[in-house]
Coordinates of C-alpha atoms in Angstrom, one line a residue:
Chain A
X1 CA -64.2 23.5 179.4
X2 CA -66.4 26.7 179.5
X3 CA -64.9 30.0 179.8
X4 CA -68.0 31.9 181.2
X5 CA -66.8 35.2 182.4
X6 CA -63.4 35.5 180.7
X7 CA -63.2 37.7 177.5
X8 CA -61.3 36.2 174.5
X9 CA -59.6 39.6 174.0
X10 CA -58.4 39.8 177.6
X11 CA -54.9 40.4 177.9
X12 CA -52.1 37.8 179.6
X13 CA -50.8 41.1 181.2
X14 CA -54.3 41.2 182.5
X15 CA -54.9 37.5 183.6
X16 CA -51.6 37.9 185.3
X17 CA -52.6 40.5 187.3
X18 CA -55.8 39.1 188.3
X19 CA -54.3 35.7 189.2
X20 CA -51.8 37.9 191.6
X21 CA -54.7 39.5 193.2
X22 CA -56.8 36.1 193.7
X23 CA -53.8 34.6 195.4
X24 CA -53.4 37.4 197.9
X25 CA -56.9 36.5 198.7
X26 CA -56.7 33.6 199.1
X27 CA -53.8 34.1 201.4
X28 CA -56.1 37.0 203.7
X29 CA -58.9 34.3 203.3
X30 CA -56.7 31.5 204.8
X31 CA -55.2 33.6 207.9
X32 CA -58.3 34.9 208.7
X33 CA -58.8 31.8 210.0
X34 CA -55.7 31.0 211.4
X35 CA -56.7 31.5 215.2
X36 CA -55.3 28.6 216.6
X37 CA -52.3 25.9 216.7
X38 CA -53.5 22.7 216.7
X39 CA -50.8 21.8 219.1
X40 CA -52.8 24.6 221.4
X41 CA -56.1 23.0 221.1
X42 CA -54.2 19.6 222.3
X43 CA -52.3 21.2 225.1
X44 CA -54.9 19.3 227.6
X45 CA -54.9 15.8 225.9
X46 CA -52.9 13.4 228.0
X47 CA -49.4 12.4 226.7
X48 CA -49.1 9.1 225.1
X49 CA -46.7 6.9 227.3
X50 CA -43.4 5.1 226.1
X51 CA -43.7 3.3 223.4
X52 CA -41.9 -0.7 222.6
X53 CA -41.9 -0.9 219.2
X54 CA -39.7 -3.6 217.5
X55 CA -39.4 -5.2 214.3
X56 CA -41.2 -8.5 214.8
X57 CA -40.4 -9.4 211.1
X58 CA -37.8 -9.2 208.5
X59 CA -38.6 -10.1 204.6
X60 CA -35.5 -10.7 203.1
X61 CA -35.3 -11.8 199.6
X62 CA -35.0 -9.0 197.0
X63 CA -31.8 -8.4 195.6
X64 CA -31.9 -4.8 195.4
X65 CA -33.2 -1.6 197.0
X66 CA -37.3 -1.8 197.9
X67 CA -39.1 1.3 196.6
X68 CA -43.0 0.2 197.6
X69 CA -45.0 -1.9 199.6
X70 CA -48.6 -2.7 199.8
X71 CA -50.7 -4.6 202.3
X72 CA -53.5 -6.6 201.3
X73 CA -56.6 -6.4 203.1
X74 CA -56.0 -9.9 205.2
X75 CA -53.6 -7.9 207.4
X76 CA -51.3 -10.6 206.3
X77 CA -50.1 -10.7 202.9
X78 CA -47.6 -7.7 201.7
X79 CA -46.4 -7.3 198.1
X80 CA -43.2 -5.5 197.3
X81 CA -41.3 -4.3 194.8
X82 CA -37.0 -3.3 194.0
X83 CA -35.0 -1.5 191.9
X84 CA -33.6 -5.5 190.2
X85 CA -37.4 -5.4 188.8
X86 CA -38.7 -7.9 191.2
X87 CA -41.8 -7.7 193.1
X88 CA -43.1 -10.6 195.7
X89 CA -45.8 -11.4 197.3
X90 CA -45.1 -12.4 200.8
X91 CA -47.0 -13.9 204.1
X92 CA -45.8 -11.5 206.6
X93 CA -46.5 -13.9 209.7
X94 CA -43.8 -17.0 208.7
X95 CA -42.1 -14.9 206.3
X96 CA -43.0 -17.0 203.2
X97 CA -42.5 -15.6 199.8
X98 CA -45.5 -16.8 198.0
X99 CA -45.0 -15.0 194.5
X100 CA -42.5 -14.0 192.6
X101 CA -42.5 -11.9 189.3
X102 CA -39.4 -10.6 187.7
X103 CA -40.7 -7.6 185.4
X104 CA -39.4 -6.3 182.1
X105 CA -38.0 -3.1 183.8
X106 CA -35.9 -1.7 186.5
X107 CA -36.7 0.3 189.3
X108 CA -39.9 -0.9 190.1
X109 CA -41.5 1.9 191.6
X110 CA -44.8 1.1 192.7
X111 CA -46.7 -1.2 193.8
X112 CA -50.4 -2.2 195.1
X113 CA -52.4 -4.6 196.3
X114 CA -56.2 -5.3 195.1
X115 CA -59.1 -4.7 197.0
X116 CA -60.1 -8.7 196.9
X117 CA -56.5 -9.9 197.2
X118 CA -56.6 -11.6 194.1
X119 CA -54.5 -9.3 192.1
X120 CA -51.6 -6.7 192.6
X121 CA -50.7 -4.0 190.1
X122 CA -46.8 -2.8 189.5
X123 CA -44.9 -0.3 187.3
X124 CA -42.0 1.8 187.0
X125 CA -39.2 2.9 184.0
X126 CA -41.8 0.9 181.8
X127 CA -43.9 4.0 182.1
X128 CA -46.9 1.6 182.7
X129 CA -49.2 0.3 185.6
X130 CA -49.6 -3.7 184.5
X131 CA -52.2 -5.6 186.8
X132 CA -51.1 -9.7 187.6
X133 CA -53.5 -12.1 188.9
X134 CA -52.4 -14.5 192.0
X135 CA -53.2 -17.9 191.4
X136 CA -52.0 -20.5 193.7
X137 CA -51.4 -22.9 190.8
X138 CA -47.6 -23.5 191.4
X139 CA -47.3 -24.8 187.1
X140 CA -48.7 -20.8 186.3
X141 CA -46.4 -18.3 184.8
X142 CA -47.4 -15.3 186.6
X143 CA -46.0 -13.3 184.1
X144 CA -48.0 -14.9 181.4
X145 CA -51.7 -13.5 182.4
X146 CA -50.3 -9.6 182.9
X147 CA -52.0 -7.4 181.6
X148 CA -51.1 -3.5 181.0
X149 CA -53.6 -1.1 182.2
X150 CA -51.7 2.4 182.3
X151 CA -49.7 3.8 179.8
X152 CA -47.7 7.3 180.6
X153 CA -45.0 9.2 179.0
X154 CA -42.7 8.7 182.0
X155 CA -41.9 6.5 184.8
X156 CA -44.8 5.1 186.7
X157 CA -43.9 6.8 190.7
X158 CA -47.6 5.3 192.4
X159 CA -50.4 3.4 192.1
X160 CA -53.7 2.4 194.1
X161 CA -56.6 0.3 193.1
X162 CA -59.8 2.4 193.8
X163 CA -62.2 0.7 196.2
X164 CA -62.3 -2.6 193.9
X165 CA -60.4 -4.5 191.4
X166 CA -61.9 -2.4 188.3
X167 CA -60.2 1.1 188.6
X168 CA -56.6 2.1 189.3
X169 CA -55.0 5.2 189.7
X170 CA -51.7 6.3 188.7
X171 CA -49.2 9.3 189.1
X172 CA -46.3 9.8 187.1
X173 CA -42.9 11.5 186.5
X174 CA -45.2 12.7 183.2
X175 CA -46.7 15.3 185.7
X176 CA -50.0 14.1 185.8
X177 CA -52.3 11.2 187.3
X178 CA -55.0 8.9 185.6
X179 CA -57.7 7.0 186.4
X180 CA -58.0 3.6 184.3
X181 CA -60.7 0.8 183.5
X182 CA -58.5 -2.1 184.6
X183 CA -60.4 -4.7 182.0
X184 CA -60.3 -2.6 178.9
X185 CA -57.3 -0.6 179.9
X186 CA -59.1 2.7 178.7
X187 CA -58.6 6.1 180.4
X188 CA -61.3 7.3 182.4
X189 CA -59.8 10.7 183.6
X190 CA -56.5 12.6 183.6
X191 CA -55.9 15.0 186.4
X192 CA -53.4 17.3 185.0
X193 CA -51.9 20.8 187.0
X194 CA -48.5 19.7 188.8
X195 CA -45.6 21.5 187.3
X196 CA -43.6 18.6 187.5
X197 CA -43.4 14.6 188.6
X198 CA -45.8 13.5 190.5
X199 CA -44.2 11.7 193.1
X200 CA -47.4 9.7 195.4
X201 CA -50.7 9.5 195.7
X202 CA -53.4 8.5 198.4
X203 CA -57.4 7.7 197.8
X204 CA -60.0 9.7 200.4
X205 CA -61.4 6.9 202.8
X206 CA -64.3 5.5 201.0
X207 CA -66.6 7.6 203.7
X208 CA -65.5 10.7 202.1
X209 CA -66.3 10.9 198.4
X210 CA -64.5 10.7 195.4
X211 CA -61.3 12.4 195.9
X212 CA -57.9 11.6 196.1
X213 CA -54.5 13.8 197.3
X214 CA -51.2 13.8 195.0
X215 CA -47.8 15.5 195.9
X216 CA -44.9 16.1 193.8
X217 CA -41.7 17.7 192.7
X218 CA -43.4 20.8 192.2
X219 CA -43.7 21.0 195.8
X220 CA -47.1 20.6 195.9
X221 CA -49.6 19.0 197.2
X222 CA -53.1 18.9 195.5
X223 CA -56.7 17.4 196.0
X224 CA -58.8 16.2 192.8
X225 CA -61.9 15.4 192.2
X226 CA -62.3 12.4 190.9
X227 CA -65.5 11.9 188.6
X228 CA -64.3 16.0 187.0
X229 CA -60.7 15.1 186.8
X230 CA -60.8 19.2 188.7
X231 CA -58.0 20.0 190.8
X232 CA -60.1 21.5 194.1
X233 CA -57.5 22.4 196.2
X234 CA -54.2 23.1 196.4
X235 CA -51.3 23.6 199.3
X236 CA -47.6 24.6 198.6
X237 CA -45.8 25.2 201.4
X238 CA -43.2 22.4 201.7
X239 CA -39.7 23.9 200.4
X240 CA -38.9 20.3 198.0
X241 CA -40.3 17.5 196.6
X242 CA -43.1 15.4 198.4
X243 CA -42.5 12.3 198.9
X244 CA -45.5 11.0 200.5
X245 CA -49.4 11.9 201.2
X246 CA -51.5 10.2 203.2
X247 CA -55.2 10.5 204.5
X248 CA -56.4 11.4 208.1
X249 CA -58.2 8.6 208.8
X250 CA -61.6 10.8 209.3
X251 CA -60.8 12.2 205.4
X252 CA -60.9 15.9 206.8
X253 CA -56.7 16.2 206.4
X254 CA -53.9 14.5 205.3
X255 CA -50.1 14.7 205.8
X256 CA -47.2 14.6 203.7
X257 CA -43.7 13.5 203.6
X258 CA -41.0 16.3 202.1
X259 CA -37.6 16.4 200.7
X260 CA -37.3 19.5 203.0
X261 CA -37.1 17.1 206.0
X262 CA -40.4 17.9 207.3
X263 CA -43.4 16.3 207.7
X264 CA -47.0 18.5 207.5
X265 CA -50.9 18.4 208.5
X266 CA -52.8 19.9 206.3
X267 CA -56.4 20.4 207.1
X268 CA -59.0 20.2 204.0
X269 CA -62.0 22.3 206.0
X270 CA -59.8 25.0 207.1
X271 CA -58.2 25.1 203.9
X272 CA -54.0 25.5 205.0
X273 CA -51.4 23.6 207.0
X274 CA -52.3 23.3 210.4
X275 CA -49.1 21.4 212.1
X276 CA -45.6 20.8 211.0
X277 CA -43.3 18.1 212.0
X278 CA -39.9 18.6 212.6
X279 CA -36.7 18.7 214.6
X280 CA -33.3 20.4 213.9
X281 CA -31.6 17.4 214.4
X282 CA -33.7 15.9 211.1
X283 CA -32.0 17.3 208.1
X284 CA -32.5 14.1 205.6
X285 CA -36.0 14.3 203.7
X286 CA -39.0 12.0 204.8
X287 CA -40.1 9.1 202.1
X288 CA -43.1 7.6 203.5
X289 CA -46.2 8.9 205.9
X290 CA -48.5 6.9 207.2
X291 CA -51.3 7.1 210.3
X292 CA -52.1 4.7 213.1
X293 CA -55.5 3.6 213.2
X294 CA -56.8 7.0 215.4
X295 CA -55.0 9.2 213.4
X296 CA -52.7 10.2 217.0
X297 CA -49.6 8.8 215.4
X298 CA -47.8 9.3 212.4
X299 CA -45.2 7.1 211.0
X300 CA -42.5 8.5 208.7
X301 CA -39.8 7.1 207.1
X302 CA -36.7 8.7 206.6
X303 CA -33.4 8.9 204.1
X304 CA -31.3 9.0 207.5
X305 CA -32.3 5.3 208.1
X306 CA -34.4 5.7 210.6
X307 CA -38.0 5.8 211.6
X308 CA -39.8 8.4 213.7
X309 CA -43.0 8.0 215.3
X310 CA -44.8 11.7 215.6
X311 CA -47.6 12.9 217.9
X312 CA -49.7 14.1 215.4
X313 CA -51.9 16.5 217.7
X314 CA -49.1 17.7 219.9
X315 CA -46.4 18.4 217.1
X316 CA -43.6 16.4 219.5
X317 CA -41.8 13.4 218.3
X318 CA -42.4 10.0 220.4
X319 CA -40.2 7.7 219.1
X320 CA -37.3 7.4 217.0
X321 CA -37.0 3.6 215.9
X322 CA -33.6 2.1 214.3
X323 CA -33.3 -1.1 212.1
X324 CA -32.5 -0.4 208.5
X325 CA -29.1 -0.3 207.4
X326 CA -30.2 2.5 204.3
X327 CA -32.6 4.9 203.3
X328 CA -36.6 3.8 204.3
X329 CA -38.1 4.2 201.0
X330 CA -41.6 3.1 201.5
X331 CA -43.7 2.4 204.8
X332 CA -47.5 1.3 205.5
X333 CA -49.6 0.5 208.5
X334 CA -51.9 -2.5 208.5
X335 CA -55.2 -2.4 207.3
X336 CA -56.3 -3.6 210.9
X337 CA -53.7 -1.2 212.7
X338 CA -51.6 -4.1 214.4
X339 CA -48.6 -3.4 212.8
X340 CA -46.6 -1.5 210.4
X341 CA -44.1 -2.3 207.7
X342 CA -41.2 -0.5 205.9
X343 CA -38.9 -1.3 202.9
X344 CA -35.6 0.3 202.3
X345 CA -33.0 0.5 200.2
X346 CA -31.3 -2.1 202.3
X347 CA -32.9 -4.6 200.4
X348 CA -35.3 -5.7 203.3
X349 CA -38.8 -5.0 204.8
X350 CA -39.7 -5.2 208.7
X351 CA -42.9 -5.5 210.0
X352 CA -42.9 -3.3 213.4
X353 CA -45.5 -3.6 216.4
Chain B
X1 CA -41.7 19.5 183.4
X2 CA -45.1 21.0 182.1
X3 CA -47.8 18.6 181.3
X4 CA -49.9 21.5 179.9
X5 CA -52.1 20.0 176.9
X6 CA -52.6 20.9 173.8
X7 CA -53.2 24.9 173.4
X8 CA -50.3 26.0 174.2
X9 CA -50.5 30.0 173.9
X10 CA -49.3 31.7 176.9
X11 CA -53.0 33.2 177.3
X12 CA -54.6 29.8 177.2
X13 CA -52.6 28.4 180.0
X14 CA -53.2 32.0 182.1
X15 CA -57.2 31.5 181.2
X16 CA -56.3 27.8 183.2
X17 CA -54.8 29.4 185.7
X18 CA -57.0 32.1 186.9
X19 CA -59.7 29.6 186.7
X20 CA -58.2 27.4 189.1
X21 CA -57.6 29.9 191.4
X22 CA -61.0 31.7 191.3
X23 CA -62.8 27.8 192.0
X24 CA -60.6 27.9 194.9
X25 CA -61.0 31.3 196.0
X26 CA -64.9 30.2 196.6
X27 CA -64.3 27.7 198.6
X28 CA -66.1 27.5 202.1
X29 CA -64.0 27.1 205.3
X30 CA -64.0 26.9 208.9
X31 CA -61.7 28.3 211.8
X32 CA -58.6 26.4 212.1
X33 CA -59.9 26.1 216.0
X34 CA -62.9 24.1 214.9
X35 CA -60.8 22.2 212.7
X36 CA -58.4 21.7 215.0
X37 CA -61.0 20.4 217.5
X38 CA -62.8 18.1 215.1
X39 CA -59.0 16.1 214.6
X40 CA -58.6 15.6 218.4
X41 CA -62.0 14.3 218.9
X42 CA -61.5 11.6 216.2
X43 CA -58.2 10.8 217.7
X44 CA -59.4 10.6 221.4
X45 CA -62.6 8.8 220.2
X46 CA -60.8 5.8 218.3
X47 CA -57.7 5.9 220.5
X48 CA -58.9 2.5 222.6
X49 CA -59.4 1.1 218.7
X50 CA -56.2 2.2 217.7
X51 CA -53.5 -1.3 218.6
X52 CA -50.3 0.6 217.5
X53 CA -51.4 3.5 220.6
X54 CA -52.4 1.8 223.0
X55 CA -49.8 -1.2 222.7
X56 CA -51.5 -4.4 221.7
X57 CA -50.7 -7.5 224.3
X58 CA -49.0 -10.4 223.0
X59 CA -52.5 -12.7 223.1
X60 CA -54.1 -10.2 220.8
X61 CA -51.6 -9.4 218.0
X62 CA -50.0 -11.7 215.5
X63 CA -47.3 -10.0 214.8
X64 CA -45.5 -10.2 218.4
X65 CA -45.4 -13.4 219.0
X66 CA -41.8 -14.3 217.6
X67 CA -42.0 -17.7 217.0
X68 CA -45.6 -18.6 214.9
X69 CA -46.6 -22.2 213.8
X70 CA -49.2 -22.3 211.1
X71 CA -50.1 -25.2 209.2
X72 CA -50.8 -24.3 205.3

């Protein structure tokens, strides 16, 4: 990496002092712009109404806590995956568990589904990301055709497929997150800057560029770009470890999910956080964000057991939602926005609508 | 945790640092008023799109139906 404009003989005392000073202006950059609360700019948008939300769906069937989920793109299928090192593959609409893998590892901690539905990707205390291929050939060993794809020096905490079956991306308790060639298994980019385990990951909409959003137990939350492997923004204001990011479905913000119990909004144009959600009452930390399809609502998923449905634009909670008999660990809407689904460590899912 | 690479001299990682934070000192942004407005116009323009707001009737979602016959 170049180092235009930076003298090999300056100081630390001297870099220290400048970095002090480009964070304060950063800071006077950012609240010049603060004018506004979003929730002021909403005051005038009509409250949404009561909501009926109920699980329509229970898949029960693991044996142990459920860390991740992942919907495939038929708004059907959902794989999953426990702490007994199971993952499954299920139809959410009968409730049918059509695969079954038991890995080598505990603690499976992530889990995803491939962009043609043909695959799903899974790692954890194996400190890798291996890819499976679904075949519907009931004589096939599923575990037979893995194949490992990501290798890290720690637990594997999330993966995603990019926008097809060739490219995944990982985040790990390693503190950093990597792109991979899925056929040859080769690293394509490391993103490297968090201070400590990367905890989640989320892709920009496919509109929006390359870029993706990471959070961790540095308490921050940080943008890449993708094709650089730069880190191009950065927000730390949560007060723990983040749980959860997730994209605005327009790409311009995303929100995250905090051991601090709070939910946040933070807005990529205007460069800050722009809403924070949270109630006195909520003291246990959030696990899992997600949007509705508009963007109005925001799902979380809490270590209290329950669920709580947010007004994104208003700041005020709409729904608190009960079901799980433990902590939700991991919660997604539909790719078609009918539904949403969340695993705890109760060892079920329910698919909510 | 630090995943620093390789080069491990305190000055090294500073050099990093002060990078970073001059690429994101240049970065261009708006008033959080315009940014603000820009998220509730995407909400309000997808909100008849969005099934989980505006409370999909039984006929149109698969999920609420409770009892669902499929032939595999």
């Amino acid at each position: 990496m170049a180092t235009d404009g930076l003298h090999e003989n300056q100081t630390l005392a001297s870099l220290k002092s400048e970095a002090e000073s480009l964070k304060g202006k950063l800071e006077e950059e950012r609240a010049k712009l603060h004018d506004v609360e979003l929730h002021q700019v909403a005051e005038r948008v009509e409250a949404l109404g009561q909501f009926v939300m109920k699980t329509r769906r229970t898949l029960k069937g693991h044996g142990n806590k459920v860390l991740c989920m992942d919907w495939c793109k038929d708004k059907r299928r959902i794989v999953s995956s426990s702490q007994d090192g199971k993952v499954i593959v299920w139809d959410s609409f009968t409730t049918n568990k059509e695969h079954a893998v038991t890995m080598p590892c505990t603690w499976v901690m992530a889990c995803a589904y491939a962009p043609s539905g043909c695959a799903i990707a899974c790692g954890g205390l194996d400190n890798k990301c291996s890819v499976y291929p679904l075949t519907f050939d009931k004589n096939e060993n599923m575990a037979a055709k893995k194949k490992s794809v990501a290798m890290h020096t720690n637990y594997l905490s999330a993966c995603s497929f990019t926008n097809s079956d060739m490219q995944i991306l990982t985040a790990s308790g390693d503190g950093t997150c990597a792109l991979w060639d899925v056929e040859s298994g080769q690293l394509l980019q490391s993103f490297h800057g968090h201070g400590a385990d990367v905890l989640c990951l989320d892709l920009a909409p496919s509109e929006t560029g390359n870029t993706f959003v990471s959070g961790g137990c540095d308490k921050k939350a940080m943008v890449w770009d993708m094709r650089s492997g730069q880190c191009v923004q950065a927000f730390e204001t949560h007060e723990s470890d983040i749980n959860s990011v997730r994209y605005y479905p327009s790409g311009d913000a995303f929100a995250s999910g905090s051991d601090d119990a709070t939910c946040r909004l933070y807005d990529l144009r205007a460069d800050r956080e722009v809403a924070i959600y949270s109630k006195e009452s909520i003291i246990f930390g959030a696990s899992s964000v997600d949007f509705s399809l508009s963007g109005r609502l925001l799902f979380a998923g809490y270590n209290d057991y329950t669920i709580n449905v947010w007004d994104v634009l208003k700041g005020s909670r709409v729904s608190i939602l009960f079901g799980h008999e433990n902590r939700v660990s991991t919660l997604r809407v539909s790719p078609d926005g009918t539904a949403f689904c969340s695993g705890s460590w109760d060892h079920t899912l329910r698919v909510w609508a | 945790i630090t995943c620093e690479t390789s080069g491990s001299s305190s000055v090294t990682a500073m050099k990093k640092v002060v990078q970073q934070l001059r690429l994101e000192a240049g970065l261009n942004r708006v008033k959080v008023s315009q940014a603000a407005a820009d998220l509730k116009q995407f909400c309000l323009q997808n909100a008849q799109h969005d099934p989980l707001q505006t409370g999909v009737s039984s006929s149109t979602n698969p999920f609420r139906p409770q009892k669902v016959c499929s032939f595999l």
